[in-house]
Structure formats: structure tokens, C-alpha cells
Amino acid sequence: MRRSSVSVIVVVFMIFALGGLAHGQVLNIAIPQDPDSFDPVKTVAAATSEVAFNIYEGLVKATPEGEVVGALARHWTVNDSNTIYTFYLRDGAVFHDGTQVTADDVVHALNRARDPEVAVRAGELSMIRDVRSIEKGVEIELYEPNGAFIYTLSEVYASIYPAHAADLARNPVGTGPYYLQEWLPNQELELRRFDQYWSGEKPYFEQANFLIIPDENSMVLNLKAGRVNLIPRLEMTVLHQVENDPNLEVLSAPMNLVQVFSINNAREPFNDWRVRKALALGVDRLAILYGAAWGHGTLLDSALSPSMANFYNDALHEVNPYDPQRARELLTEAGHENLKLTLTLPANYPLHVQAGELVAQQWKALGVQVDLQIVEWGTWLERVYTQRDYDVSVIGLAGRLDPHAILVRYTTNNSRNFFNFSNERYDELIALGLRTVGSDRRAVYLEAQKILAEELPGVFVMDPPQLAAMTKGIQGWRSYPTYVVDVASLYR
Amino acid sequence: MKRYLLQKTGGFVLTAILVSILTFFVIQILPGDPALLMLGTEATPEIYARVRVEMNLDKPVLQRYFGWFADFLKGQWGNSWRYSMPVRDLVARAFPLSILLAFLSVGAALLVATPAGMFMAARPKTYSARLISVLTQAGLGLPQFWVGLLLIQVFAVNMRLLPAGGNSSYASFLLPTLTLALPRAAILSRFMRVGMADALRQDYIRTARAKGVSSRAIFFKHALRNGSLAVVTVAGLQFAQLFAGTIVVEQVFGLPGVGQLLLTGVFQRDLPLVQAVVMVIVFLILLFDLAFDLCLGLLDPRIRYE
């Protein structure tokens, strides 16, 4: 009797266990939270672009190297004054609902994306004067030459969808290699391979499920148990649980995120360059890299990450070396031997909180009295970011494909300039960089980065690593300088 | 009885309105602007203003509250800001799961706790009773997230018997149920033991014994009914607490329940979502409270509804 009941239990368990096994070519990807909306002009959450990259395409799309290549546009030409771009559409590109992609769809989508009445990020396309359809594609006219323009077309908000599509927020219709089959909030997003995709190459996985698992420890256990095959963004705190598992693999790449100790340049005594310089020289970056990020990540001396290879200034390492002696001298010179400051840390980012706690110790060694204040994210955004009511803080600023989008933040009148940084030459350079098209842009941005390193809106610390953890056997992972997971490139 | 029900219903409506006011204004007072939370460090004044208009945040607070209240009564619960889908759909998906989990967990806890508590009361001096007592201590002391992760490690990672999370099969409910049932069984078994021990000391038990009723009949018939009153009350409370969601266990097992929904809602200051979830919880708890009162009356004839 007892034996038979045990075997019944075993059989029941086995049936359940078998039911859980994956069949077919299915890839299970763990992400911590849901997208907000699949309407390209409404979405603001990074979690959306990660998934949407596989569903939507623009005229152009980003590559892992940070370039843009034609997506729905087969190729494009630019007129001599760099103000009119002509995009030739790919033949045979089809939307997920089976309809043909037409120039009118492109015109509709781009006009909607720059309409401030509907589009959240309309301002990012404000350089466009007009979009019109021509015989084989579309023509986009700009007010003046703009070096960043072509990159903006690869962003989610510039995605192309059919003009007749309704309710994109929950039922996206794109042209990407995958389409959204089902979205169960807080549970999973099921993506299916789109067999009419314009590229001849079919992605390997027929189905990709993005599973929502908010807890990083259970994410790892799900990977170990085989329920999940890929964690695109592994938290560093659980890296040790994955590193030594022979069945798993971790790939590391720069995240294109700039961690910075932001300094309120408008506030006494930080408006004194010597005080900022002293704080910069008092930062032992290497100790922070080891203390807060277990030695993973890339040390930074610039407002751009090295993953922006075409524009990154790699000659800035000697500008702010760790030199506590010189830092103390500068503070004395400035008459601030007894400097007191409040360091505001965003509680939801352990990496930034730890970096802040470490730097507090380093600055205390200079004789600076550091008052740590850990605040909830909502409070941080309101007080530090919007009201700019702070002394020093720590934050990670996400990179983009184009340097302008990142560097414009430090110009005097920019609304995102919570550093209150102001430098005339810098403002000129940023304006110049935008007007410049082609290879001359590099020199402009190299100088701009140099100014930031010398004049110190804040102290740049590191680009944390993007760690992708996956089951051994998953091949083809590509890390991008933007926030995406490229499912189509993966195979087993 | 009629008057009792009338009074209850009156209290019901009043509580619901009070809670709705409280939730609405507490979310207003919390630092952190929902529009800003969505936009993060990419916010510019233009985008921010645009999002605020979409969220209706540009209107005065009182106007928004009454607008919400009227819409809610009409069954128009609006769209969640965070998920861009009707709040009703989100609520309709999350509650069945949490209620099922609550049923399973409290059921499992009762299944273990009742015999364990009875045994401890019947044979208090034995080693087995002491062992059970120690185990209940452990059950109370272990943090749930740790128990959950441990269970996943053993049953999903090492033995590969059960799914590590999700809700795709019935089997995936086993581990979360176990995690939730453990501390609850520990509490219930203690109430069972105390209740039974207390009942066994009563005069009517001595009378029964004097009449020559067998000790088995005394224990299972006379003492059990009175001894289990406290357990039923506590189990009811546990149940009510569980269907309002279990944030930790839902996070660890990746279950799309009420706790998860509420947590995201609060963090993102997703007012329509939080408001609706809280209202449904209040409604269910009040309903449950009423049903529970009536059930206790069946168990204990001394209870009168006046």
C-alpha cells in the first residue's frame, strides 16, 4: 500500500516534469519587468526597446558596432547640401499582418513620430522639415544639415508600422523577424518567428519567450534548472552563482552606460573649479571598480563609453589621476580644508550606492566631511534630476548610438543638464558637431570630451559590464551599444 | 439577522469609500512623480508635460478623485499607465491566481497543522511532540524568500522534478504552495495545540469522562469542536492576507499575482492600477469577513447575529 502510493507520487511528478520540458526550437529569455507600451511613439521604458527591437524596424537599424545599416530602406542617398535624404524601400517587405510596406506607411509613421500632439519624443525628430513619398521610397528634408539625424531613425520611436494599424500599444504590427503572439503581463511575452521576413535568412528559433522574473536570484536558479536559456542582463551580485557552473556561459561587454559622480556646478563651493578638481583627484576609480563591480567593467575618463569606438577619446587617462596629495593642496588653496558635502544616492541601484559609499571613504581621507543620503528613485528623480537640489550624486547615464544625444546633456541650457554645467566653448562644439556631417565630427567630439574631463561637470567613473548569461550551446549572442536583445542572431 | 446584514453592508460601503480616499491621497503625497518615474533620466520638460497630460495629472487633485470615483462606479477602471492595458484585464488575471494560491497554501497548512497540533495536545510529553514543536519554531523563523530559493535549488535545479517558476502547469504551484504553507502550518499547529489543551481542561470534558465516555470520543468529538475555533479564525485571517497577494513568493517564483501587480503599481505610482487593485482587495476582504462570520456561527452555536 505504502509502496504503491509512493510510486503514484513519482509518476505524477514525472508527468509534471515532462510537461515542463520545452519542445521545438524555443528560446526562453529572462527579463526583470514588463514593457510599458508597444506603440513606438508612446513607449518610454528601456524594457520595451529590448523586446521591440525584434518586432519593429525603422528605415535603418543599429548594428553591434554602433553603426546604422539599411533595414526597410535598401539604401539611401543624401544631396550635396546634406539636407535631403532619399530612402529607397526594400522590395517585398511585408508587415506582420501580411500587407505590403508602402511609402505612405513610412510617411505616416514618421509624421506621427514627430507630431508633438501624440508622440512623447517628438522633439527628437524636430530637425525634420518634411517627409514625402516618392516613386520608390521616401524623401526626408531637414531644416539644416544634422549629423545625428540618420542615427535617430534607428530608434524605437522611428519604427515603421502600417498606417491602418490600431491599438499598437498592445498589438504591435511591425516588419521585424519576430511578431508578438501574446503578452501576459507580469508573466511572459511570446514572440513567434515571422516567416515572411524580408531577409532571406530565417532566424533559428521559431519561438522566443521573454519571461518576467523580477528576482535576480530566482532568475539564476531558473537558468540552472533549464527553464530559462538566456539572461541578457545579469545582475553583478549573482555573477558568482553562474561563473563556476560548467553548463553555463557568461559573456561580458561594455554596457554603454556612463557612471558619473555628478557635481552641482552651480552651487557653492562646487562652482569653484579647484574644489571639483580636488574631488576628482580624490577618486580612486580602480578601488571603486573592484569594490562595487567586482573588477568587471571599464574605467572611464570621458562622458562617452569606449563602446562608442568611433567617437571615444582614449587620450584622457592622465587628466584626473588618483592624487590625494594634490587634492588636499587644491582644497587648501581654495580655502575649503573643511569642506562638507551631501552625497545623494539612488537606493534602487546597488552599483551606484556602493560606488557612493566607497567614494565617501576616499573623500573623507581628504578631510572632506561627507554626509550620505540614500533616497528612493522617485525622490531622486524629483529632487536631484528635476529640481537640481543636491551637492553631489551618483548615476548611470545610458548611451545612445550617436554622441550628440549623449553629450548635448552638458550644454548650458539643456533641460537634462542636472550638473548645471556651463562652458561656452563646449556649447559651441556641440552645436558645431550637430551641423557637421561625416568624418569631421570625430574631431569635434574629441575636443568636447576633453573639455568635460578638464572642467568637470562631474567625475566619470566606469562603464559597468553588460553580462549575458546563457546555457552552453546558445551561440551568436551579439551585444549592442543600445538596450536590445537580438533574438534573430541566436542559434543552438 | 436582517439587521445584522444591513449594518454590515453599511459598514462595508463606508469602509470602501474611506479606503479609496486614503489610497488616492497617499499616492499623491508620496514623493516621486509618476510621469518622471516613467521617463527616468531622459526626461525633458516637453516630454514630461506631454506624459502628464496623457496621465491626466494636469487636472486638480479633487477633480481627479471624483472623476475616478464616478468612472469606477460605472465600471470604467481606466488604463494602467505602466502596462498600457485596461486595469480590468490586469485585475481579472491576477486575482484568480492569488486566490488559488491562498486556497492551496492555507489548505495545505491546515492539513499538516491540524493533526500535528492535536498530537502535541494529546501527548505533550513525548519526544515526537517536542520534535514537532521544534519544527514549528523553524517554520516560523525561516524567511520565505530563502525557503523558496532553497526549494527551487533542490527540486528544480538539483533533482529537476519541478518547474523553477511560472504558472504553466499545476506542478508549478507545488513549490510556492509549500513555501507559503510552511510558516502558516507552524502558526496553526500552535493554535491547535493550545486550543485543544484548553478545551481538554474544561468542566464539560471532566463530566464526560466521569460519565465514562471513551477518551477517543472525548478527544475527537467533544474537545475538537471547541478546540479548533481559534484555528479556524486564524486560518481565515491567513487566507484573507494571502489573496491580497504575496509579494516575496510571487517574485521568487515569477508568478503574475496580485502582490506583483500592486508592487509595480506602487513603485511606478500607477494610480489607476493601485486604486483598482486596492478596491478589489477591500471588497474581497469585506465579503470574506461576512462569509467567515456566518461560518463561525455554524461551528459555535453560541454566536448570535444581532
Short mmCIF file of C-alpha atoms in Angstrom, two decimals, chain B residues 37 43 72 75-76 101-102 111 156 166 169-170 193 198 207 212 225 228 239 253 260 265 273 277 290 298:
data_model
loop_
_atom_site.label_atom_id
_atom_site.label_comp_id
_atom_site.label_asym_id
_atom_site.label_seq_id
_atom_site.Cartn_x
_atom_site.Cartn_y
_atom_site.Cartn_z
CA LEU B 37 9.33 57.74 -12.95
CA ALA B 43 13.05 63.39 -19.32
CA PHE B 72 -15.11 53.38 -11.09
CA GLY B 75 -17.14 50.08 -14.26
CA GLN B 76 -14.67 52.19 -16.23
CA LEU B 101 -2.61 30.09 -4.24
CA ALA B 102 -4.27 31.23 -1.00
CA LEU B 111 -3.82 19.54 6.51
CA ALA B 156 14.16 22.29 -9.82
CA GLY B 166 5.92 30.35 -13.68
CA SER B 169 1.38 23.70 -15.19
CA TYR B 170 -0.23 22.57 -11.96
CA ARG B 193 -2.34 22.63 20.37
CA ASP B 198 -7.52 24.43 26.73
CA THR B 207 -18.14 15.49 33.18
CA GLY B 212 -17.48 7.03 31.09
CA ARG B 225 -15.10 21.28 18.04
CA SER B 228 -10.48 24.21 16.70
CA PHE B 239 -6.45 33.29 3.82
CA PHE B 253 8.55 32.08 -8.38
CA GLN B 260 3.38 41.67 -8.09
CA GLY B 265 1.82 49.86 -9.35
CA LEU B 273 -3.89 50.31 -11.22
CA VAL B 277 -6.38 46.59 -7.02
CA LEU B 290 -19.01 38.39 6.23
CA LEU B 298 -22.26 27.19 12.30
#
